Tab-separated table of C-alpha atoms in Angstrom:
chain	number	residue	atom	x	y	z
O	1	UNK	CA	1.477	18.809	-12.544
O	2	UNK	CA	-1.545	20.636	-13.967
O	3	UNK	CA	-1.535	18.704	-17.276
O	4	UNK	CA	-1.540	15.301	-15.614
O	5	UNK	CA	-4.399	12.936	-16.307
O	6	UNK	CA	-4.640	9.183	-15.900
O	7	UNK	CA	-4.431	7.477	-19.272
O	8	UNK	CA	-7.136	5.270	-20.709
O	9	UNK	CA	-6.279	2.553	-23.221
O	10	UNK	CA	-7.249	4.879	-26.078
O	11	UNK	CA	-5.053	7.656	-24.658
O	12	UNK	CA	-2.148	5.214	-24.699
O	13	UNK	CA	-2.788	4.297	-28.340
O	14	UNK	CA	-2.904	7.940	-29.421
O	15	UNK	CA	0.234	8.725	-27.457
O	16	UNK	CA	2.101	5.788	-28.979
O	17	UNK	CA	1.061	6.910	-32.461
O	18	UNK	CA	2.575	10.323	-31.759
O	19	UNK	CA	5.770	9.335	-29.965
O	20	UNK	CA	6.454	5.669	-30.777
O	21	UNK	CA	8.693	6.445	-33.736
O	22	UNK	CA	7.016	3.929	-36.036
O	23	UNK	CA	7.064	4.389	-39.815
O	24	UNK	CA	3.288	3.896	-39.934
O	25	UNK	CA	1.804	5.219	-36.665
O	26	UNK	CA	-1.759	4.683	-37.924
O	27	UNK	CA	-1.148	0.925	-37.762
O	28	UNK	CA	-1.414	1.126	-33.959
O	29	UNK	CA	-5.029	0.382	-33.077
O	30	UNK	CA	-5.396	-1.174	-29.626
O	31	UNK	CA	-3.934	-1.105	-26.109
O	32	UNK	CA	-3.952	-3.699	-23.348
O	33	UNK	CA	-3.146	-2.689	-19.769
O	34	UNK	CA	-0.760	-5.295	-18.366
O	35	UNK	CA	0.650	-3.618	-15.262
O	36	UNK	CA	0.954	-6.118	-12.414
O	37	UNK	CA	3.070	-3.958	-10.113
O	38	UNK	CA	2.139	-1.499	-7.412
O	39	UNK	CA	3.074	1.845	-8.926
O	40	UNK	CA	2.178	2.257	-12.607
O	41	UNK	CA	-0.106	1.706	-15.559
O	42	UNK	CA	1.588	-0.274	-18.355
O	43	UNK	CA	-0.014	-0.547	-21.805
O	44	UNK	CA	1.074	-2.809	-24.647
O	45	UNK	CA	0.155	-1.184	-27.947
O	46	UNK	CA	-0.905	-3.528	-30.775
O	47	UNK	CA	-1.037	-2.984	-34.508
O	48	UNK	CA	-3.869	-4.031	-36.844
O	49	UNK	CA	-2.303	-7.479	-37.202
O	50	UNK	CA	-2.466	-8.023	-33.427
O	51	UNK	CA	1.296	-7.640	-32.947
O	52	UNK	CA	2.530	-5.738	-29.897
O	53	UNK	CA	4.790	-2.957	-31.161
O	54	UNK	CA	5.455	-0.497	-28.340
O	55	UNK	CA	4.889	-0.003	-24.602
O	56	UNK	CA	3.451	3.073	-22.865
O	57	UNK	CA	4.027	3.381	-19.120
O	58	UNK	CA	2.473	5.999	-16.852
O	59	UNK	CA	3.234	6.609	-13.191
O	60	UNK	CA	0.234	6.817	-10.862
O	61	UNK	CA	0.168	9.431	-8.080
O	62	UNK	CA	-0.371	6.734	-5.438
O	63	UNK	CA	0.511	3.132	-4.589
O	64	UNK	CA	-1.785	1.103	-6.794
O	65	UNK	CA	-2.333	-1.800	-4.413
O	66	UNK	CA	-3.211	0.559	-1.542
O	67	UNK	CA	-4.960	3.481	-3.230
O	68	UNK	CA	-4.963	7.239	-2.842
O	69	UNK	CA	-4.318	6.968	0.899
O	70	UNK	CA	-0.653	6.289	0.000
O	71	UNK	CA	0.318	9.141	-2.358
O	72	UNK	CA	3.525	9.079	-4.397
O	73	UNK	CA	5.499	11.684	-6.293
O	74	UNK	CA	5.074	11.646	-10.060
O	75	UNK	CA	8.675	12.827	-10.363
O	76	UNK	CA	9.669	9.187	-9.974
O	77	UNK	CA	8.729	8.762	-13.649
O	78	UNK	CA	11.382	11.308	-14.611
O	79	UNK	CA	13.904	9.544	-12.410
O	80	UNK	CA	13.037	6.168	-13.899
O	81	UNK	CA	13.298	7.410	-17.468
O	82	UNK	CA	16.570	9.229	-16.864
O	83	UNK	CA	18.053	6.268	-14.984
O	84	UNK	CA	17.206	3.914	-17.841
O	85	UNK	CA	18.522	6.383	-20.425
O	86	UNK	CA	21.778	6.702	-18.479
O	87	UNK	CA	22.140	2.938	-18.040
O	88	UNK	CA	21.317	2.438	-21.725
O	89	UNK	CA	24.250	4.724	-22.603
O	90	UNK	CA	26.619	2.341	-20.861
O	91	UNK	CA	24.874	-1.025	-21.335
O	92	UNK	CA	22.526	-0.748	-24.347
O	93	UNK	CA	22.379	-4.500	-24.893
O	94	UNK	CA	20.980	-5.072	-21.395
O	95	UNK	CA	18.741	-2.033	-20.786
O	96	UNK	CA	15.270	-1.330	-22.192
O	97	UNK	CA	15.316	1.544	-24.700
O	98	UNK	CA	13.285	4.664	-23.868
O	99	UNK	CA	11.920	6.338	-27.012
O	100	UNK	CA	10.185	9.316	-25.375
O	101	UNK	CA	9.406	10.767	-21.962
O	102	UNK	CA	6.929	13.455	-20.846
O	103	UNK	CA	7.467	14.686	-17.264
O	104	UNK	CA	4.117	16.552	-17.193
O	105	UNK	CA	2.113	13.407	-17.883
O	106	UNK	CA	4.632	11.106	-16.148
O	107	UNK	CA	4.558	8.940	-19.280
O	108	UNK	CA	7.302	7.142	-21.148
O	109	UNK	CA	7.269	5.240	-24.428
O	110	UNK	CA	9.662	2.305	-24.573
O	111	UNK	CA	10.648	-0.618	-26.726
O	112	UNK	CA	8.374	-3.627	-26.753
O	113	UNK	CA	9.889	-6.740	-25.194
O	114	UNK	CA	7.230	-9.241	-26.201
O	115	UNK	CA	9.967	-11.522	-27.522
O	116	UNK	CA	11.247	-11.759	-23.922
O	117	UNK	CA	9.796	-13.200	-20.725
O	118	UNK	CA	9.942	-11.964	-17.147
O	119	UNK	CA	12.829	-13.819	-15.534
O	120	UNK	CA	11.013	-14.542	-12.270
O	121	UNK	CA	8.310	-16.510	-14.047
O	122	UNK	CA	10.878	-18.439	-16.043
O	123	UNK	CA	12.859	-19.294	-12.900
O	124	UNK	CA	9.713	-20.575	-11.187
O	125	UNK	CA	8.917	-22.762	-14.201
O	126	UNK	CA	12.538	-23.975	-14.226
O	127	UNK	CA	13.152	-22.611	-17.718
O	128	UNK	CA	16.896	-22.088	-17.884
O	129	UNK	CA	18.620	-19.230	-19.718
O	130	UNK	CA	22.311	-20.095	-19.634
O	131	UNK	CA	23.595	-16.568	-20.322
O	132	UNK	CA	21.256	-14.643	-18.023
O	133	UNK	CA	23.355	-14.551	-14.842
O	134	UNK	CA	26.492	-13.459	-16.703
O	135	UNK	CA	24.554	-10.860	-18.668
O	136	UNK	CA	23.127	-9.453	-15.436
O	137	UNK	CA	26.661	-9.228	-14.059
O	138	UNK	CA	27.742	-7.377	-17.201
O	139	UNK	CA	24.822	-4.954	-16.968
O	140	UNK	CA	25.576	-4.137	-13.339
O	141	UNK	CA	29.297	-3.757	-13.949
O	142	UNK	CA	28.902	-1.325	-16.841
O	143	UNK	CA	25.978	0.694	-15.457
O	144	UNK	CA	27.580	1.061	-12.038
O	145	UNK	CA	31.203	1.605	-13.098
O	146	UNK	CA	30.437	4.369	-15.598
O	147	UNK	CA	28.302	6.272	-13.063
O	148	UNK	CA	30.862	5.941	-10.245
O	149	UNK	CA	33.780	8.045	-8.998
O	150	UNK	CA	36.125	5.745	-10.884
O	151	UNK	CA	34.880	7.199	-14.183
O	152	UNK	CA	33.009	10.471	-13.590
O	153	UNK	CA	34.819	13.738	-12.914
O	154	UNK	CA	34.033	14.824	-9.321
O	155	UNK	CA	32.100	17.873	-10.546
O	156	UNK	CA	29.975	15.752	-12.879
O	157	UNK	CA	29.442	13.106	-10.222
O	158	UNK	CA	28.175	15.657	-7.696
O	159	UNK	CA	25.851	17.176	-10.305
O	160	UNK	CA	24.524	13.710	-11.137
O	161	UNK	CA	23.916	12.898	-7.475
O	162	UNK	CA	21.831	16.072	-7.191
O	163	UNK	CA	19.949	15.318	-10.420
O	164	UNK	CA	18.983	11.842	-9.276
O	165	UNK	CA	18.023	12.599	-5.687
O	166	UNK	CA	14.950	10.454	-5.036
O	167	UNK	CA	13.857	10.939	-1.403
O	168	UNK	CA	10.292	9.617	-1.576
O	169	UNK	CA	11.155	6.368	-3.327
O	170	UNK	CA	14.238	5.908	-1.159
O	171	UNK	CA	12.035	6.289	1.909
O	172	UNK	CA	9.931	3.362	0.701
O	173	UNK	CA	13.082	1.257	0.378
O	174	UNK	CA	14.352	2.394	3.762
O	175	UNK	CA	11.094	1.413	5.436
O	176	UNK	CA	10.493	-1.883	3.642
O	177	UNK	CA	14.096	-3.137	3.790
O	178	UNK	CA	15.419	-1.834	7.081
O	179	UNK	CA	12.521	-0.828	9.359
O	180	UNK	CA	9.245	-2.709	8.950
O	181	UNK	CA	10.382	-6.352	9.250
O	182	UNK	CA	12.163	-5.647	12.541
O	183	UNK	CA	9.178	-4.090	14.318
O	184	UNK	CA	5.445	-4.609	14.609
O	185	UNK	CA	4.017	-2.731	11.636
O	186	UNK	CA	0.709	-2.777	9.771
O	187	UNK	CA	2.478	-3.152	6.420
O	188	UNK	CA	4.044	-6.461	7.410
O	189	UNK	CA	2.386	-9.552	5.973
O	190	UNK	CA	3.177	-13.135	6.933
O	191	UNK	CA	1.336	-16.283	8.078
O	192	UNK	CA	0.442	-16.472	11.752
O	193	UNK	CA	2.345	-19.753	11.872
O	194	UNK	CA	5.580	-17.781	11.425
O	195	UNK	CA	4.987	-15.391	14.313
O	196	UNK	CA	7.740	-16.898	16.454
O	197	UNK	CA	10.245	-16.607	13.603
O	198	UNK	CA	9.303	-12.978	12.969
O	199	UNK	CA	9.294	-12.107	16.671
O	200	UNK	CA	12.843	-13.466	16.833
O	201	UNK	CA	13.874	-10.847	14.251
O	202	UNK	CA	12.461	-8.087	16.427
O	203	UNK	CA	14.270	-9.430	19.497
O	204	UNK	CA	17.695	-10.005	17.943
O	205	UNK	CA	19.908	-7.080	19.005
O	206	UNK	CA	22.935	-8.232	16.974
O	207	UNK	CA	20.813	-8.522	13.828
O	208	UNK	CA	19.256	-5.092	14.306
O	209	UNK	CA	22.676	-3.463	14.711
O	210	UNK	CA	23.819	-5.080	11.453
O	211	UNK	CA	20.633	-3.901	9.702
O	212	UNK	CA	21.182	-0.387	11.063
O	213	UNK	CA	24.674	-0.396	9.574
O	214	UNK	CA	23.271	-1.451	6.192
O	215	UNK	CA	20.625	1.250	6.345
O	216	UNK	CA	23.274	3.838	7.187
O	217	UNK	CA	25.278	2.799	4.114
O	218	UNK	CA	22.115	3.021	2.011
O	219	UNK	CA	21.639	6.566	3.342
O	220	UNK	CA	25.150	7.833	2.887
O	221	UNK	CA	27.226	5.939	0.279
O	222	UNK	CA	26.516	7.615	-3.088
O	223	UNK	CA	28.803	5.287	-5.035
O	224	UNK	CA	26.973	4.935	-8.369
O	225	UNK	CA	23.601	5.394	-10.092
O	226	UNK	CA	21.674	2.348	-8.926
O	227	UNK	CA	18.750	0.703	-10.636
O	228	UNK	CA	17.415	0.552	-7.083
O	229	UNK	CA	15.063	-2.430	-7.502
O	230	UNK	CA	16.877	-4.941	-9.692
O	231	UNK	CA	14.975	-8.127	-8.892
O	232	UNK	CA	14.028	-11.003	-11.186
O	233	UNK	CA	10.642	-9.383	-11.829
O	234	UNK	CA	12.305	-6.278	-13.286
O	235	UNK	CA	14.391	-8.267	-15.754
O	236	UNK	CA	13.254	-9.618	-19.127
O	237	UNK	CA	15.066	-12.573	-20.674
O	238	UNK	CA	15.152	-14.368	-23.997
O	239	UNK	CA	17.639	-16.893	-25.309
O	240	UNK	CA	20.837	-14.888	-25.588
O	241	UNK	CA	19.310	-11.633	-24.299
O	242	UNK	CA	18.608	-9.860	-20.984
O	243	UNK	CA	17.026	-6.428	-20.467
O	244	UNK	CA	16.562	-4.446	-17.255
O	245	UNK	CA	13.333	-2.438	-16.832
O	246	UNK	CA	11.472	-0.581	-14.032
O	247	UNK	CA	14.043	1.765	-12.499
O	248	UNK	CA	11.767	4.183	-10.597
O	249	UNK	CA	13.845	3.605	-7.460
O	250	UNK	CA	16.993	4.817	-9.243
O	251	UNK	CA	19.350	6.996	-7.196
O	252	UNK	CA	23.023	7.253	-6.258
O	253	UNK	CA	23.717	4.706	-3.547
O	254	UNK	CA	25.979	1.830	-2.509
O	255	UNK	CA	26.898	-0.470	-5.385
O	256	UNK	CA	26.423	-3.503	-3.159
O	257	UNK	CA	22.705	-2.741	-2.900
O	258	UNK	CA	21.995	-3.529	-6.554
O	259	UNK	CA	24.287	-6.547	-6.537
O	260	UNK	CA	22.814	-7.841	-3.272
O	261	UNK	CA	19.217	-7.372	-4.401
O	262	UNK	CA	19.931	-9.368	-7.555
O	263	UNK	CA	21.580	-12.186	-5.606
O	264	UNK	CA	18.794	-12.108	-3.032
O	265	UNK	CA	16.156	-12.802	-5.654
O	266	UNK	CA	18.069	-15.798	-6.961
O	267	UNK	CA	18.182	-17.062	-3.379
O	268	UNK	CA	14.437	-16.450	-2.952
O	269	UNK	CA	13.935	-18.691	-5.954
O	270	UNK	CA	16.338	-21.205	-4.376
O	271	UNK	CA	14.218	-21.206	-1.222
O	272	UNK	CA	10.938	-21.628	-3.116
O	273	UNK	CA	11.909	-24.300	-5.635
O	274	UNK	CA	11.000	-27.318	-3.443
O	275	UNK	CA	7.416	-26.042	-3.425
O	276	UNK	CA	7.204	-26.008	-7.235
O	277	UNK	CA	9.224	-29.004	-8.438
O	278	UNK	CA	9.703	-32.623	-7.516
O	279	UNK	CA	12.542	-33.551	-5.173
O	280	UNK	CA	15.021	-34.429	-7.928
O	281	UNK	CA	14.188	-31.454	-10.165
O	282	UNK	CA	14.246	-29.058	-7.210
O	283	UNK	CA	17.688	-30.285	-6.147
O	284	UNK	CA	19.107	-29.805	-9.657
O	285	UNK	CA	17.475	-26.388	-10.072
O	286	UNK	CA	18.816	-25.272	-6.701
O	287	UNK	CA	22.336	-26.205	-7.732
O	288	UNK	CA	21.820	-24.151	-10.889
O	289	UNK	CA	20.739	-21.123	-8.816
O	290	UNK	CA	23.941	-21.400	-6.795
O	291	UNK	CA	25.944	-21.572	-10.002
O	292	UNK	CA	24.014	-18.546	-11.308
O	293	UNK	CA	24.969	-16.578	-8.197
O	294	UNK	CA	28.635	-17.398	-8.645
O	295	UNK	CA	28.498	-16.469	-12.347
O	296	UNK	CA	26.685	-13.204	-11.601
O	297	UNK	CA	29.210	-12.032	-9.023
O	298	UNK	CA	32.316	-13.319	-10.782
O	299	UNK	CA	31.257	-11.706	-14.065
O	300	UNK	CA	30.429	-8.438	-12.317
O	301	UNK	CA	33.761	-8.368	-10.471
O	302	UNK	CA	35.815	-9.306	-13.551
O	303	UNK	CA	34.109	-6.700	-15.760
O	304	UNK	CA	34.286	-3.980	-13.108
O	305	UNK	CA	37.981	-4.625	-12.501
O	306	UNK	CA	38.719	-4.630	-16.233
O	307	UNK	CA	36.909	-1.318	-16.640
O	308	UNK	CA	38.718	0.098	-13.607
O	309	UNK	CA	42.059	-0.929	-15.095
O	310	UNK	CA	41.288	0.587	-18.496
O	311	UNK	CA	38.982	3.527	-17.784
O	312	UNK	CA	39.578	4.921	-14.282
O	313	UNK	CA	40.086	8.677	-14.555
O	314	UNK	CA	40.926	9.517	-10.946
O	315	UNK	CA	44.637	9.170	-10.161
O	316	UNK	CA	44.146	8.035	-6.568
O	317	UNK	CA	41.404	5.516	-7.384
O	318	UNK	CA	43.607	4.178	-10.165
O	319	UNK	CA	46.301	3.093	-7.716
O	320	UNK	CA	47.180	-0.594	-8.257
O	321	UNK	CA	45.100	-2.792	-5.993
O	322	UNK	CA	42.559	-0.164	-4.954
O	323	UNK	CA	39.725	-1.365	-7.217
O	324	UNK	CA	40.136	-4.920	-5.880
O	325	UNK	CA	40.011	-3.645	-2.304
O	326	UNK	CA	36.914	-1.606	-3.137
O	327	UNK	CA	35.174	-4.663	-4.578
O	328	UNK	CA	35.788	-6.593	-1.366
O	329	UNK	CA	33.765	-3.943	0.440
O	330	UNK	CA	31.090	-4.064	-2.268
O	331	UNK	CA	30.895	-7.845	-1.855
O	332	UNK	CA	30.383	-7.687	1.899
O	333	UNK	CA	27.773	-4.964	1.438
O	334	UNK	CA	26.033	-7.100	-1.177
O	335	UNK	CA	25.745	-10.091	1.155
O	336	UNK	CA	24.172	-7.928	3.859
O	337	UNK	CA	21.725	-6.294	1.466
O	338	UNK	CA	20.946	-9.726	0.025
O	339	UNK	CA	19.903	-10.825	3.508
O	340	UNK	CA	17.580	-7.843	3.936
O	341	UNK	CA	15.953	-8.668	0.584
O	342	UNK	CA	15.279	-12.229	1.725
O	343	UNK	CA	13.671	-11.053	4.950
O	344	UNK	CA	11.635	-8.165	3.581
O	345	UNK	CA	10.190	-10.382	0.818
O	346	UNK	CA	9.139	-12.941	3.426
O	347	UNK	CA	7.859	-10.695	6.215
O	348	UNK	CA	7.083	-7.306	4.698
O	349	UNK	CA	4.571	-5.767	2.328
O	350	UNK	CA	5.873	-7.033	-1.018
O	351	UNK	CA	6.310	-10.775	-1.467
O	352	UNK	CA	7.512	-12.802	-4.461
O	353	UNK	CA	5.731	-15.385	-6.574
O	354	UNK	CA	8.672	-17.794	-6.115
O	355	UNK	CA	7.208	-18.536	-2.675
O	356	UNK	CA	3.706	-17.020	-2.597
O	357	UNK	CA	2.421	-19.221	-5.442
O	358	UNK	CA	3.368	-22.495	-3.722
O	359	UNK	CA	0.083	-24.363	-3.402
O	360	UNK	CA	0.900	-26.567	-0.421
O	361	UNK	CA	0.480	-24.342	2.629
O	362	UNK	CA	2.850	-26.239	4.890
O	363	UNK	CA	5.540	-26.240	2.198
O	364	UNK	CA	4.989	-22.532	1.550
O	365	UNK	CA	5.474	-21.798	5.240
O	366	UNK	CA	8.619	-23.905	5.315
O	367	UNK	CA	10.059	-22.053	2.321
O	368	UNK	CA	9.292	-18.706	3.985
O	369	UNK	CA	10.952	-19.884	7.168
O	370	UNK	CA	14.001	-20.952	5.181
O	371	UNK	CA	14.245	-17.516	3.539
O	372	UNK	CA	14.002	-15.768	6.909
O	373	UNK	CA	16.624	-17.999	8.492
O	374	UNK	CA	19.000	-17.636	5.558
O	375	UNK	CA	18.502	-13.878	5.344
O	376	UNK	CA	19.163	-13.425	9.060
O	377	UNK	CA	22.349	-15.477	8.870
O	378	UNK	CA	23.709	-13.617	5.843
O	379	UNK	CA	23.145	-10.209	7.431
O	380	UNK	CA	24.968	-11.166	10.609
O	381	UNK	CA	27.928	-12.978	9.029
O	382	UNK	CA	28.278	-10.889	5.837
O	383	UNK	CA	31.781	-9.684	6.735
O	384	UNK	CA	32.934	-13.291	7.169
O	385	UNK	CA	31.874	-14.431	3.705
O	386	UNK	CA	34.808	-13.722	1.421
O	387	UNK	CA	33.811	-15.099	-1.994
O	388	UNK	CA	30.919	-16.352	-4.070
O	389	UNK	CA	32.108	-19.893	-3.420
O	390	UNK	CA	32.060	-19.207	0.314
O	391	UNK	CA	28.505	-17.844	-0.017
O	392	UNK	CA	27.400	-21.035	-1.748
O	393	UNK	CA	28.886	-23.089	1.081
O	394	UNK	CA	27.051	-20.949	3.654
O	395	UNK	CA	23.744	-21.303	1.786
O	396	UNK	CA	24.145	-25.067	1.804
O	397	UNK	CA	24.905	-24.914	5.541
O	398	UNK	CA	21.588	-23.155	6.211
O	399	UNK	CA	19.525	-25.332	3.829
């Protein structure tokens, strides 16, 4: 991309003035870079009164936390913008709005969500948003149903699959979820005290076969346009509102991957809560996480089935009972993918603050061990867990 240049704060201000869609663009005067992820620059653009009005996001041509030795395609910015635009079409109340996108500069201008908070931080602080889990279920149901074979004409679906092919970002997922934690690899990161637990992952033949099956489904099941990285750090919440952001891993894949990743992050919070709260508060918050998981799945399944009943365009897929049978497969996939999220966030390159910010080292190690044990169990027994209530019982069994 010959026009590409890395933005400075002033570049971001000038770009927002041009493409932010504000009535008075000259009121934008200052930018603050707030990106805390591994892949992008993110600027909040403030007006003369100090109010954040718009966000400018630019993809970097490398992994930020590693540097230029790990290059990345800038085309992921196009894929992110187009994924969010497509999801916004079907779930505008729960998807960040993209105002403008420039593929040459790998820059997008999006709505400011300063009235919201990142859900992961709120979960760690035990700030409860009673609608969040149901709203996440609604977002997933609408975004995934309307980009699936149930709704899209086969010709359109195939064209969409080609449009959203995302091999470089998918390779990152494939490595971090399904390869690295189950072998000795330089990207893995975990305390030496957990070496025996991690070595047991590498030596477990049954587990590795189950992980291989999950990876194969990730490769080959182009069921819907996934967000691809829908964790609690890529979700903003406010009272009565939830918005999904950060979809650079978007591609057509198995629906259970998005659902399982979302559930997995609620379980990571479940595992880490004893390190952040007192015994009584942690116990109550853990019960709330389990309720959140049930509400997320039950809302997703109810909404998806209702949409399938009303909107399915394919005669065969509209056969009575087929959508319910399909969701059973999605559920079992989701439990397996949930387990891989628990393990990769404990053993691999990218950890979560739910556990990493626990101050007491021994407690932090115990919470990591819990996540590994729970993740391993869920992967192996995924096909024997038949409902959200059954999952909750299994989580309690391994806690």
